[in-house]
Each structure stands twice: as structure tokens, then as C-alpha cells.
Amino acid sequence: MLLRQLVPQRGSILDGGDSRQLQFEQLALVHLRALLRAAVRLSRDVSVAEDLVQEAMLRAWRHFDRFQPGTNCKAWLFRIMLNCWSTRHQQIRQEAIQFFPEQYADSIGGEQAPATRFSAEEIQNSIDLLNEDYRTVLILFAVEGFSCKEIAEILGVPIGTVMSRLSRARTQVRDDLAKREARYMKAKARL
Amino acid sequence: MICSQSERVTEAYLSGDIDQPAWRKHLDICPECAAKLKNESDFDHLIRHAVTSERLQTRQVEAHVRAAMRESVTPIRRPILASWRYGIAAAVALFFVVIATVGYAKGRIERTALCIDAADDHQEEVVAKSPRKWRTEDAEVQALAQRIVGDASVPARIVPAGYHLVGARVCLLHGKRYMHLDYSDGSNEISLFVRHQDATKSLVSHLFDFFQLGGPSTERVDAFAVGSVQKDNLSLVLVSSAPVPQAEKIVAEAGGRL
């Protein structure tokens, strides 16, 4: 909703009303939140994620003429962002998770919460425990709704690799949640 | 009851094959596989909800992206290029200032040295009458003028009013060959030194000459008034024991007839 409000009318950035600009806003800029969401999980650091998304968006803007209309712009953007991330990854050390939820006042339109005894934060922590390859495919598949074929194209790896990573990622998250559940039940039994 | 297909549900779900009609048909009749599929789907729903429930602020990032886009769209007016232009203009201006300064200084130095040499030559050869071989015949003088100055008529042309030619010879002033012309009005003798300028000069020499004074100028050197003037390719130096204003007048007249 917020993004729709922010998507400017023709000529809001360029006085001359540049069609390239408008096209970019309509096709690419609308995916900014999805990119940021994935970037946060990927980097586990909000400020790093913001920088990453900004860099990816600017790179996409500079090379927007290479984007083929009619193809999947979201996948194209994710591919750019993951390329940016792998470039940066050499330089950035994985740091502790730094979330300051009170700074983030925007609400997201409500998808109904599934019936679960785990909090969102616990599930996020389980995802964050995955190694980067597993985490990436899980986010792209489960959160962003890409198919394994699309993920394979985005990451430039065989589809079989994507599927095996995805399968292991799901298994690891499930195992971690099961351990949490066991600890919880044990603690409850002590009481 | 154990379905033989249940082991393949996860793989079919991940690959997208689960949407194929064969799988749809099977799921309609197999509660075990349908339950497994729901389990997988619920798991993704759980993950999706956990990740998307995180509150994220995109406004700042978007503002930064838009600002950067705006900057990259603005036709590159190229401050670097602009500064280059200013730099080039400044360098050219500085070059001309240096050339003008050096040219003027060089001209002043050469003129002073030339005047001193001319005064010494006049003192030695005209006033002190040191024995030198002077050419006195008109034909000889004209031949010498043709050879040194490139114009046989110069000695007769520049003779000051009331003066007549006494003699002519070749001498060196400030390392350059001049034709020394001795004129007399009966009581006073003056020397006029004439030289044809080099025809071939470098560009830098031309630039230096451009900033040198070419008009008549007179100064006092020892007991003499020494004036000089340039016109076209000829340069003329006068040495006289007359007062400076009178010498200036003679230089101007002779210069006008060069």
C-alpha cells in the first residue's frame, strides 16, 4: 500500500517524464520491499540489507536497458541482488543479528498467522541458523514464491542443487523447531 | 495404510510437479499424500509468515534509490569537464602571462645590452677614431648594405636631415652582425647601426618578439643618447652625443624611413 502511494506519477522524477524511469518504477521499484525482506534474512543485519538493496536497485537502474520486457523482473532483481551480495560477502563478516523492531513502524498487510506455538522470532532464528546457501533457497521458495527452476536461474546453479538445498533447509528448520519444542516441553514438565 | 506415492510428495511439491493432473487426481483419493502435501504447504506458510511479519521500513531506502536515480539521470554536466575547461583556460592564460613577462624582460635585457654595445662601438670607432676599415665609396657602401641589410638603398634612405654619410663598416653588437653607418653634420658625428632580422625564427621566438617593444625608445648610456627602433625586418640603433629628445627625433625619423 505504502509503495503504491510512493510510486510516483509520470514525470515526478524527471520533468520531461522519462518513459524508462516510469517503466523502472512500475516494474522494479515495486519489488523493493521483497528485496529488502530477503536481504534482511540473507544478511541478518538491517543496515547491511538496506545498503545491499540500494546497491542492487541502482545497478538494476543502470542496466535496465538489459532487462527484457515480458520476462520476470522480480527474478532479475533478485539475481542482481544476490550477485551484489556474493560480491560483498567476501568483505563482510557475519555479525550478530541486529534487529531494532521499534524503529520499523510500517505495518505489512495482514496475512493470517498460521496456528503455531512458535513465535515469528523463533522461526526467524531457526532460519538464520541455516547456512547461506540453504537460507537463500528457502527464502526465495517459501517467502518470495519462486519455483525451483526460477531459483536455479537466479542463482546460476542446477535445479537439482536447488531442490536438494531446499530439502535440507526445510529439514534443518524442522529439526531446530523440534528441538525448541522439546526444550519447551522439558521446561514445562519441570514446572 | 501406506501409500507408495507418499515418499514422492515432497519432491513433487518442491519441483512443482504436484500441480500436474496425475498428482491432483491422486491427491483427491489419497488422504495420506494430501496430508503430507498440506504439511509441506503449512511449513512454507509458517516460514512466509515469520519472515513477512517482520516490520521493515522501506521509505528511507526508496528515497535513497530515487535520489541516486535522479543524480544518474541528470545529464552529466560534468563538473570534471567544466573544471578541465577552467583549468585549460587558466593554463593558457598563465602561459601567455609567462610568455609576455619573459618576452618583455628578454626584450629589455637585449635592448639594454645592445645599447651598451652600440655606445661602446661608437665611442671606440667614431669618437676615439680607432683605426678601422671604413667603406666610404657609395658603391661599396651600397654593396655592403645589400649584403648585410638586404637593401642597398638603406644607408641613403635613413640619413638624418642635415647629415651626410661618412663611412660604413660591419660590426658585432650583442653577438649579431650590424652595419655601422657613420654620419656627420659637420660638427657632430652620429652612428646608426642597422641589421636585417633573422628570417627563420621559432614560434617561441615569435611569441617573445610579440611582447617586446618595437617602437622607438631612447635612453642614456654613459655620455650618449642611445635610441632604437624596429620596423618590419629591420632594426636600427642610434648613438649620439646630442640630448635625448633630439636623439629620439632622429630615431623616429630614421625609423619612419626604414
Short mmCIF file of C-alpha atoms in Angstrom, two decimals:
data_model
loop_
_atom_site.label_atom_id
_atom_site.label_comp_id
_atom_site.label_asym_id
_atom_site.label_seq_id
_atom_site.Cartn_x
_atom_site.Cartn_y
_atom_site.Cartn_z
CA MET A 1 0.00 0.00 0.00
CA LEU A 2 2.73 2.35 1.03
CA LEU A 3 4.75 1.53 -2.03
CA ARG A 4 1.77 2.13 -4.27
CA GLN A 5 1.43 5.55 -2.73
CA LEU A 6 5.10 6.18 -3.24
CA VAL A 7 5.17 5.07 -6.85
CA PRO A 8 5.17 8.47 -8.49
CA GLN A 9 3.15 9.67 -11.38
CA ARG A 10 4.75 10.33 -14.74
CA GLY A 11 7.36 12.99 -14.58
CA SER A 12 7.68 13.08 -10.84
CA ILE A 13 11.39 12.46 -11.02
CA LEU A 14 12.16 13.74 -14.43
CA ASP A 15 10.46 16.86 -15.57
CA GLY A 16 10.41 15.51 -19.07
CA GLY A 17 8.59 12.34 -17.99
CA ASP A 18 11.12 9.75 -18.96
CA SER A 19 9.48 6.50 -20.02
CA ARG A 20 12.44 4.46 -18.90
CA GLN A 21 12.15 5.95 -15.45
CA LEU A 22 8.44 5.25 -15.29
CA GLN A 23 8.93 1.72 -16.51
CA PHE A 24 11.56 1.09 -13.89
CA GLU A 25 9.31 2.38 -11.16
CA GLN A 26 6.43 0.21 -12.27
CA LEU A 27 8.40 -2.96 -12.90
CA ALA A 28 11.28 -2.85 -10.48
CA LEU A 29 10.74 -0.43 -7.66
CA VAL A 30 7.58 -2.24 -6.61
CA HIS A 31 9.73 -5.19 -5.57
CA LEU A 32 11.84 -3.14 -3.21
CA ARG A 33 10.11 -4.48 -0.09
CA ALA A 34 10.51 -8.11 -1.21
CA LEU A 35 14.17 -7.48 -1.89
CA LEU A 36 14.67 -5.84 1.47
CA ARG A 37 12.87 -8.64 3.27
CA ALA A 38 15.03 -11.26 1.64
CA ALA A 39 18.15 -9.17 2.14
CA VAL A 40 17.48 -8.88 5.86
CA ARG A 41 17.21 -12.66 6.21
CA LEU A 42 20.20 -13.14 3.99
CA SER A 43 22.50 -10.71 5.74
CA ARG A 44 20.87 -10.88 9.17
CA ASP A 45 21.57 -7.18 9.51
CA VAL A 46 19.09 -4.50 8.63
CA SER A 47 21.60 -1.78 7.74
CA VAL A 48 23.61 -4.16 5.58
CA ALA A 49 20.36 -5.26 3.93
CA GLU A 50 19.37 -1.67 3.19
CA ASP A 51 22.74 -0.97 1.60
CA LEU A 52 22.52 -4.17 -0.37
CA VAL A 53 19.07 -3.40 -1.73
CA GLN A 54 20.08 0.14 -2.58
CA GLU A 55 23.13 -1.08 -4.44
CA ALA A 56 21.11 -3.74 -6.25
CA MET A 57 18.42 -1.26 -7.26
CA LEU A 58 20.94 1.21 -8.61
CA ARG A 59 22.73 -1.49 -10.50
CA ALA A 60 19.38 -2.58 -11.93
CA TRP A 61 18.60 1.02 -12.88
CA ARG A 62 21.92 1.47 -14.62
CA HIS A 63 21.46 -1.75 -16.59
CA PHE A 64 17.73 -1.54 -17.03
CA ASP A 65 18.16 -1.50 -20.79
CA ARG A 66 19.39 -5.10 -20.48
CA PHE A 67 16.16 -6.22 -18.90
CA GLN A 68 13.91 -7.89 -21.44
CA PRO A 69 10.30 -6.73 -21.10
CA GLY A 70 7.94 -9.61 -20.55
CA THR A 71 10.42 -11.62 -18.52
CA ASN A 72 10.35 -11.93 -14.75
CA CYS A 73 11.58 -8.63 -13.39
CA LYS A 74 11.45 -9.79 -9.79
CA ALA A 75 13.70 -12.74 -10.61
CA TRP A 76 16.03 -10.39 -12.49
CA LEU A 77 16.23 -8.10 -9.46
CA PHE A 78 16.89 -10.98 -7.09
CA ARG A 79 19.63 -12.21 -9.36
CA ILE A 80 21.25 -8.77 -9.26
CA MET A 81 20.87 -8.51 -5.50
CA LEU A 82 22.35 -11.95 -4.91
CA ASN A 83 25.25 -11.09 -7.19
CA CYS A 84 25.81 -7.92 -5.17
CA TRP A 85 25.62 -9.97 -2.02
CA SER A 86 28.14 -12.55 -3.17
CA THR A 87 30.48 -9.71 -4.14
CA ARG A 88 30.10 -8.10 -0.76
CA HIS A 89 30.20 -11.33 1.09
CA GLN A 90 33.93 -11.51 0.78
CA GLN A 91 34.24 -8.34 2.78
CA ILE A 92 31.53 -8.55 5.36
CA ARG A 93 31.79 -10.71 8.38
CA GLN A 94 28.70 -12.36 9.57
CA GLU A 95 27.67 -10.46 12.59
CA ALA A 96 25.17 -10.95 15.28
CA ILE A 97 21.60 -10.32 14.41
CA GLN A 98 20.74 -6.70 14.92
CA PHE A 99 17.10 -6.01 14.90
CA PHE A 100 15.50 -2.97 16.33
CA PRO A 101 11.87 -3.58 15.60
CA GLU A 102 10.73 -0.41 17.33
CA GLN A 103 12.35 1.59 14.53
CA TYR A 104 10.24 -0.07 11.92
CA ALA A 105 6.81 1.36 12.22
CA ASP A 106 5.34 0.33 8.90
CA SER A 107 2.83 -2.45 9.15
CA ILE A 108 2.54 -5.05 6.47
CA GLY A 109 -0.80 -6.06 5.07
CA GLY A 110 -2.10 -8.98 7.02
CA GLU A 111 -1.59 -12.49 6.01
CA GLN A 112 -3.28 -14.58 8.64
CA ALA A 113 -0.88 -16.12 11.09
CA PRO A 114 -0.73 -19.90 10.93
CA ALA A 115 -1.67 -21.82 14.03
CA THR A 116 1.70 -22.50 15.63
CA ARG A 117 3.20 -22.47 19.06
CA PHE A 118 6.37 -20.86 17.73
CA SER A 119 6.77 -17.13 17.59
CA ALA A 120 7.85 -15.45 14.38
CA GLU A 121 11.13 -14.57 16.04
CA GLU A 122 11.84 -18.19 16.91
CA ILE A 123 11.20 -19.27 13.36
CA GLN A 124 13.36 -16.44 12.07
CA ASN A 125 16.13 -17.57 14.39
CA SER A 126 15.83 -21.10 13.05
CA ILE A 127 16.11 -19.79 9.51
CA ASP A 128 19.09 -17.68 10.46
CA LEU A 129 20.88 -20.77 11.72
CA LEU A 130 20.91 -22.21 8.22
CA ASN A 131 23.96 -21.71 6.15
CA GLU A 132 23.69 -19.05 3.49
CA ASP A 133 23.01 -21.33 0.53
CA TYR A 134 20.16 -23.09 2.31
CA ARG A 135 18.78 -19.87 3.71
CA THR A 136 18.73 -18.25 0.29
CA VAL A 137 16.80 -21.01 -1.45
CA LEU A 138 14.36 -21.30 1.42
CA ILE A 139 13.56 -17.59 1.37
CA LEU A 140 13.26 -17.50 -2.40
CA PHE A 141 10.99 -20.52 -2.46
CA ALA A 142 8.84 -20.21 0.64
CA VAL A 143 8.69 -16.45 1.03
CA GLU A 144 9.10 -15.00 -2.44
CA GLY A 145 7.28 -17.79 -4.23
CA PHE A 146 9.89 -18.55 -6.87
CA SER A 147 9.84 -22.02 -8.38
CA CYS A 148 12.91 -24.22 -8.18
CA LYS A 149 13.52 -23.57 -11.86
CA GLU A 150 13.47 -19.83 -11.33
CA ILE A 151 15.73 -20.12 -8.30
CA ALA A 152 18.14 -22.19 -10.37
CA GLU A 153 18.24 -19.41 -12.95
CA ILE A 154 18.63 -16.70 -10.34
CA LEU A 155 21.48 -18.47 -8.60
CA GLY A 156 23.00 -19.95 -11.71
CA VAL A 157 23.04 -23.48 -10.28
CA PRO A 158 21.38 -26.70 -11.50
CA ILE A 159 17.79 -27.26 -10.47
CA GLY A 160 18.78 -30.47 -8.70
CA THR A 161 21.10 -28.47 -6.48
CA VAL A 162 18.30 -26.09 -5.63
CA MET A 163 15.99 -28.92 -4.72
CA SER A 164 18.50 -30.68 -2.54
CA ARG A 165 19.41 -27.43 -0.78
CA LEU A 166 15.76 -26.64 -0.30
CA SER A 167 15.01 -30.09 1.06
CA ARG A 168 17.89 -29.90 3.53
CA ALA A 169 16.97 -26.39 4.56
CA ARG A 170 13.43 -27.46 5.37
CA THR A 171 14.65 -30.48 7.26
CA GLN A 172 17.09 -28.41 9.32
CA VAL A 173 14.48 -25.81 10.23
CA ARG A 174 12.04 -28.52 11.17
CA ASP A 175 14.68 -30.24 13.32
CA ASP A 176 15.60 -26.99 15.02
CA LEU A 177 11.98 -26.23 15.76
CA ALA A 178 11.51 -29.75 17.09
CA LYS A 179 14.46 -29.24 19.45
CA ARG A 180 12.98 -25.98 20.63
CA GLU A 181 9.69 -27.76 21.19
CA ALA A 182 11.44 -30.50 23.18
CA ARG A 183 13.23 -27.93 25.34
CA TYR A 184 9.98 -26.15 25.90
CA MET A 185 8.20 -29.35 26.92
CA LYS A 186 11.06 -30.29 29.22
CA ALA A 187 10.97 -26.93 30.92
CA LYS A 188 7.23 -27.16 31.25
CA ALA A 189 7.47 -30.63 32.81
CA ARG A 190 9.90 -29.30 35.44
CA LEU A 191 7.36 -26.73 36.47
CA MET B 1 -2.30 -47.66 5.16
CA ILE B 2 0.93 -46.65 3.46
CA CYS B 3 0.80 -45.04 0.03
CA SER B 4 3.64 -45.82 -2.32
CA GLN B 5 3.49 -42.27 -3.64
CA SER B 6 3.82 -40.51 -0.27
CA GLU B 7 7.60 -40.55 -0.38
CA ARG B 8 7.47 -38.54 -3.59
CA VAL B 9 5.09 -35.85 -2.41
CA THR B 10 7.77 -33.53 -1.07
CA GLU B 11 9.85 -33.84 -4.23
CA ALA B 12 6.79 -33.21 -6.40
CA TYR B 13 5.84 -30.24 -4.25
CA LEU B 14 9.28 -28.67 -4.48
CA SER B 15 9.64 -29.26 -8.21
CA GLY B 16 6.14 -28.04 -8.99
CA ASP B 17 5.08 -31.39 -10.46
CA ILE B 18 2.40 -31.59 -7.80
CA ASP B 19 0.20 -29.38 -9.96
CA GLN B 20 0.12 -31.91 -12.75
CA PRO B 21 -3.24 -33.61 -13.35
CA ALA B 22 -1.95 -37.05 -12.38
CA TRP B 23 -0.88 -35.80 -8.97
CA ARG B 24 -4.08 -33.80 -8.50
CA LYS B 25 -6.10 -36.89 -9.27
CA HIS B 26 -4.11 -38.96 -6.80
CA LEU B 27 -4.35 -36.37 -4.06
CA ASP B 28 -8.11 -36.38 -4.39
CA ILE B 29 -8.25 -40.04 -3.46
CA CYS B 30 -5.21 -40.35 -1.13
CA PRO B 31 -5.62 -38.70 2.27
CA GLU B 32 -2.09 -39.71 3.29
CA CYS B 33 -0.47 -37.85 0.40
CA ALA B 34 -2.89 -34.97 0.76
CA ALA B 35 -1.94 -34.68 4.45
CA LYS B 36 1.72 -34.74 3.56
CA LEU B 37 1.21 -32.06 0.96
CA LYS B 38 -0.67 -29.93 3.50
CA ASN B 39 2.19 -30.41 5.93
CA GLU B 40 4.66 -29.10 3.36
CA SER B 41 2.41 -26.24 2.42
CA ASP B 42 1.80 -25.32 6.06
CA PHE B 43 5.50 -25.33 6.69
CA ASP B 44 6.04 -22.78 3.91
CA HIS B 45 3.15 -20.76 5.23
CA LEU B 46 4.84 -20.75 8.62
CA ILE B 47 8.15 -19.62 7.15
CA ARG B 48 6.49 -16.98 4.98
CA HIS B 49 4.51 -15.59 7.87
CA ALA B 50 7.53 -15.47 10.15
CA VAL B 51 9.59 -13.60 7.59
CA THR B 52 6.93 -11.25 6.32
CA SER B 53 5.71 -10.38 9.80
CA GLU B 54 8.94 -8.59 10.36
CA ARG B 55 8.32 -4.87 10.16
CA LEU B 56 10.54 -3.23 7.62
CA GLN B 57 10.93 0.40 6.74
CA THR B 58 11.40 0.85 3.03
CA ARG B 59 10.80 4.58 2.83
CA GLN B 60 14.39 5.57 3.51
CA VAL B 61 15.86 3.03 1.13
CA GLU B 62 13.44 4.05 -1.58
CA ALA B 63 14.25 7.71 -1.05
CA HIS B 64 17.94 6.94 -1.40
CA VAL B 65 17.35 4.91 -4.53
CA ARG B 66 15.22 7.64 -6.07
CA ALA B 67 17.79 10.31 -5.21
CA ALA B 68 20.56 8.26 -6.74
CA MET B 69 18.45 7.62 -9.83
CA ARG B 70 17.79 11.32 -10.16
CA GLU B 71 21.51 12.04 -9.97
CA SER B 72 22.33 9.42 -12.53
CA VAL B 73 19.62 10.71 -14.87
CA THR B 74 20.72 14.31 -14.74
CA PRO B 75 22.72 14.88 -17.89
CA ILE B 76 26.25 14.71 -16.77
CA ARG B 77 27.12 18.36 -16.85
CA ARG B 78 30.46 17.02 -15.89
CA PRO B 79 31.94 19.22 -13.26
CA ILE B 80 35.18 17.47 -14.06
CA LEU B 81 34.96 18.59 -17.65
CA ALA B 82 33.95 22.05 -16.53
CA SER B 83 36.90 22.21 -14.20
CA TRP B 84 39.07 20.93 -17.03
CA ARG B 85 37.86 23.80 -19.15
CA TYR B 86 38.67 26.26 -16.42
CA GLY B 87 41.97 24.53 -15.90
CA ILE B 88 42.85 24.68 -19.58
CA ALA B 89 41.81 28.34 -19.76
CA ALA B 90 43.88 29.12 -16.66
CA ALA B 91 46.85 27.24 -18.11
CA VAL B 92 46.57 29.13 -21.41
CA ALA B 93 46.29 32.45 -19.56
CA LEU B 94 49.26 31.56 -17.39
CA PHE B 95 51.21 30.54 -20.49
CA PHE B 96 50.60 33.92 -22.12
CA VAL B 97 51.43 35.79 -18.90
CA VAL B 98 54.71 33.88 -18.68
CA ILE B 99 55.48 34.43 -22.36
CA ALA B 100 54.62 38.14 -22.07
CA THR B 101 56.73 38.56 -18.95
CA VAL B 102 59.67 36.62 -20.32
CA GLY B 103 59.33 38.26 -23.74
CA TYR B 104 59.24 41.73 -22.25
CA ALA B 105 62.15 41.04 -19.89
CA LYS B 106 64.16 39.42 -22.67
CA GLY B 107 63.50 42.40 -24.92
CA ARG B 108 64.54 44.86 -22.23
CA ILE B 109 67.71 42.96 -21.45
CA GLU B 110 68.69 42.57 -25.09
CA ARG B 111 67.92 46.17 -25.87
CA THR B 112 69.99 47.42 -22.94
CA ALA B 113 72.89 45.15 -23.87
CA LEU B 114 72.60 46.26 -27.48
CA CYS B 115 72.60 49.93 -26.49
CA ILE B 116 75.65 49.47 -24.31
CA ASP B 117 77.49 47.66 -27.13
CA ALA B 118 76.45 50.33 -29.61
CA ALA B 119 77.63 53.12 -27.32
CA ASP B 120 80.97 51.34 -26.80
CA ASP B 121 81.34 50.83 -30.53
CA HIS B 122 80.53 54.47 -31.25
CA GLN B 123 82.98 55.64 -28.58
CA GLU B 124 85.75 53.43 -29.89
CA GLU B 125 85.29 53.68 -33.63
CA VAL B 126 83.81 57.17 -34.13
CA VAL B 127 84.80 59.28 -31.14
CA ALA B 128 88.22 57.71 -30.43
CA LYS B 129 88.82 57.13 -34.14
CA SER B 130 90.32 53.71 -33.65
CA PRO B 131 91.83 52.51 -36.87
CA ARG B 132 89.14 50.52 -38.66
CA LYS B 133 88.47 49.82 -42.26
CA TRP B 134 85.55 52.00 -43.23
CA ARG B 135 83.92 51.88 -46.61
CA THR B 136 83.35 55.35 -47.95
CA GLU B 137 82.57 54.86 -51.61
CA ASP B 138 78.85 54.85 -52.42
CA ALA B 139 79.13 51.67 -54.42
CA GLU B 140 80.97 49.88 -51.64
CA VAL B 141 78.50 51.10 -49.04
CA GLN B 142 75.57 50.04 -51.17
CA ALA B 143 77.12 46.62 -51.77
CA LEU B 144 77.72 46.23 -48.06
CA ALA B 145 74.17 47.34 -47.30
CA GLN B 146 72.84 44.82 -49.78
CA ARG B 147 74.84 42.07 -48.13
CA ILE B 148 74.17 42.93 -44.52
CA VAL B 149 70.77 44.58 -44.57
CA GLY B 150 69.37 43.15 -47.78
CA ASP B 151 68.62 46.58 -49.23
CA ALA B 152 71.29 48.72 -50.89
CA SER B 153 69.28 51.91 -50.51
CA VAL B 154 69.05 51.82 -46.72
CA PRO B 155 72.14 53.98 -45.94
CA ALA B 156 70.90 56.78 -48.20
CA ARG B 157 67.30 56.39 -47.09
CA ILE B 158 67.83 56.77 -43.37
CA VAL B 159 70.29 59.64 -43.47
CA PRO B 160 69.07 62.23 -40.94
CA ALA B 161 68.30 65.74 -42.14
CA GLY B 162 71.47 67.88 -42.27
CA TYR B 163 73.79 64.87 -42.06
CA HIS B 164 75.88 63.08 -44.67
CA LEU B 165 77.39 59.64 -44.75
CA VAL B 166 80.99 59.43 -43.65
CA GLY B 167 81.58 55.73 -43.83
CA ALA B 168 80.23 52.28 -43.29
CA ARG B 169 81.55 49.02 -41.89
CA VAL B 170 80.39 45.74 -40.39
CA CYS B 171 80.46 45.27 -36.64
CA LEU B 172 79.13 42.95 -33.98
CA LEU B 173 76.63 44.18 -31.42
CA HIS B 174 75.47 41.80 -28.75
CA GLY B 175 76.75 38.91 -30.89
CA LYS B 176 74.91 39.94 -34.03
CA ARG B 177 76.16 41.46 -37.25
CA TYR B 178 75.16 45.08 -37.82
CA MET B 179 76.03 47.60 -40.45
CA HIS B 180 77.64 50.54 -38.70
CA LEU B 181 76.91 53.81 -40.55
CA ASP B 182 78.75 56.96 -39.51
CA TYR B 183 77.00 60.24 -40.34
CA SER B 184 78.18 63.78 -39.73
CA ASP B 185 76.55 67.18 -39.83
CA GLY B 186 79.92 68.89 -39.95
CA SER B 187 80.38 69.30 -36.21
CA ASN B 188 78.84 66.20 -34.66
CA GLU B 189 79.02 62.60 -35.70
CA ILE B 190 76.35 60.03 -35.03
CA SER B 191 76.29 56.28 -35.54
CA LEU B 192 73.40 54.36 -36.95
CA PHE B 193 73.52 50.58 -36.66
CA VAL B 194 71.21 48.67 -38.97
CA ARG B 195 70.50 44.98 -39.11
CA HIS B 196 68.23 42.70 -41.00
CA GLN B 197 66.31 40.43 -38.59
CA ASP B 198 66.54 36.66 -38.84
CA ALA B 199 64.05 35.34 -41.31
CA THR B 200 63.66 31.97 -39.68
CA LYS B 201 62.51 32.04 -36.09
CA SER B 202 60.89 29.57 -33.84
CA LEU B 203 57.32 30.01 -32.71
CA VAL B 204 58.53 30.79 -29.21
CA SER B 205 60.85 33.49 -30.60
CA HIS B 206 57.93 34.99 -32.48
CA LEU B 207 55.85 34.94 -29.30
CA PHE B 208 58.67 36.60 -27.37
CA ASP B 209 59.08 39.25 -30.09
CA PHE B 210 55.36 39.90 -29.99
CA PHE B 211 55.64 41.08 -26.42
CA GLN B 212 58.82 43.08 -26.97
CA LEU B 213 58.69 46.79 -27.53
CA GLY B 214 59.07 47.50 -31.23
CA GLY B 215 58.52 51.25 -31.15
CA PRO B 216 61.20 53.89 -30.82
CA SER B 217 62.80 54.27 -27.44
CA THR B 218 65.79 56.22 -26.27
CA GLU B 219 67.88 56.00 -23.16
CA ARG B 220 71.11 57.43 -21.90
CA VAL B 221 74.18 55.22 -21.84
CA ASP B 222 77.24 56.91 -20.38
CA ALA B 223 77.71 60.17 -22.29
CA PHE B 224 75.49 59.16 -25.19
CA ALA B 225 71.85 59.08 -26.05
CA VAL B 226 71.09 55.67 -27.49
CA GLY B 227 67.84 55.05 -29.28
CA SER B 228 66.45 52.07 -31.08
CA VAL B 229 63.54 51.20 -33.31
CA GLN B 230 62.28 48.21 -35.27
CA LYS B 231 60.30 48.21 -38.44
CA ASP B 232 59.38 45.15 -40.43
CA ASN B 233 62.55 43.08 -40.60
CA LEU B 234 64.97 45.90 -39.91
CA SER B 235 66.23 47.11 -36.59
CA LEU B 236 68.05 50.36 -36.12
CA VAL B 237 70.15 51.71 -33.25
CA LEU B 238 71.28 55.31 -32.94
CA VAL B 239 74.13 56.60 -30.83
CA SER B 240 74.55 60.32 -30.50
CA SER B 241 76.09 62.80 -28.15
CA ALA B 242 73.03 65.01 -28.68
CA PRO B 243 70.42 65.35 -25.91
CA VAL B 244 67.91 62.52 -25.58
CA PRO B 245 64.93 64.44 -27.10
CA GLN B 246 66.93 65.25 -30.19
CA ALA B 247 68.16 61.69 -30.48
CA GLU B 248 64.57 60.49 -30.13
CA LYS B 249 63.58 62.70 -33.02
CA ILE B 250 66.37 61.34 -35.23
CA VAL B 251 65.45 57.73 -34.32
CA ALA B 252 61.79 58.35 -35.11
CA GLU B 253 62.60 59.92 -38.47
CA ALA B 254 65.06 57.21 -39.46
CA GLY B 255 62.66 54.54 -38.28
CA GLY B 256 59.96 56.07 -40.45
CA ARG B 257 62.17 55.69 -43.48
CA LEU B 258 63.36 52.16 -42.87
#
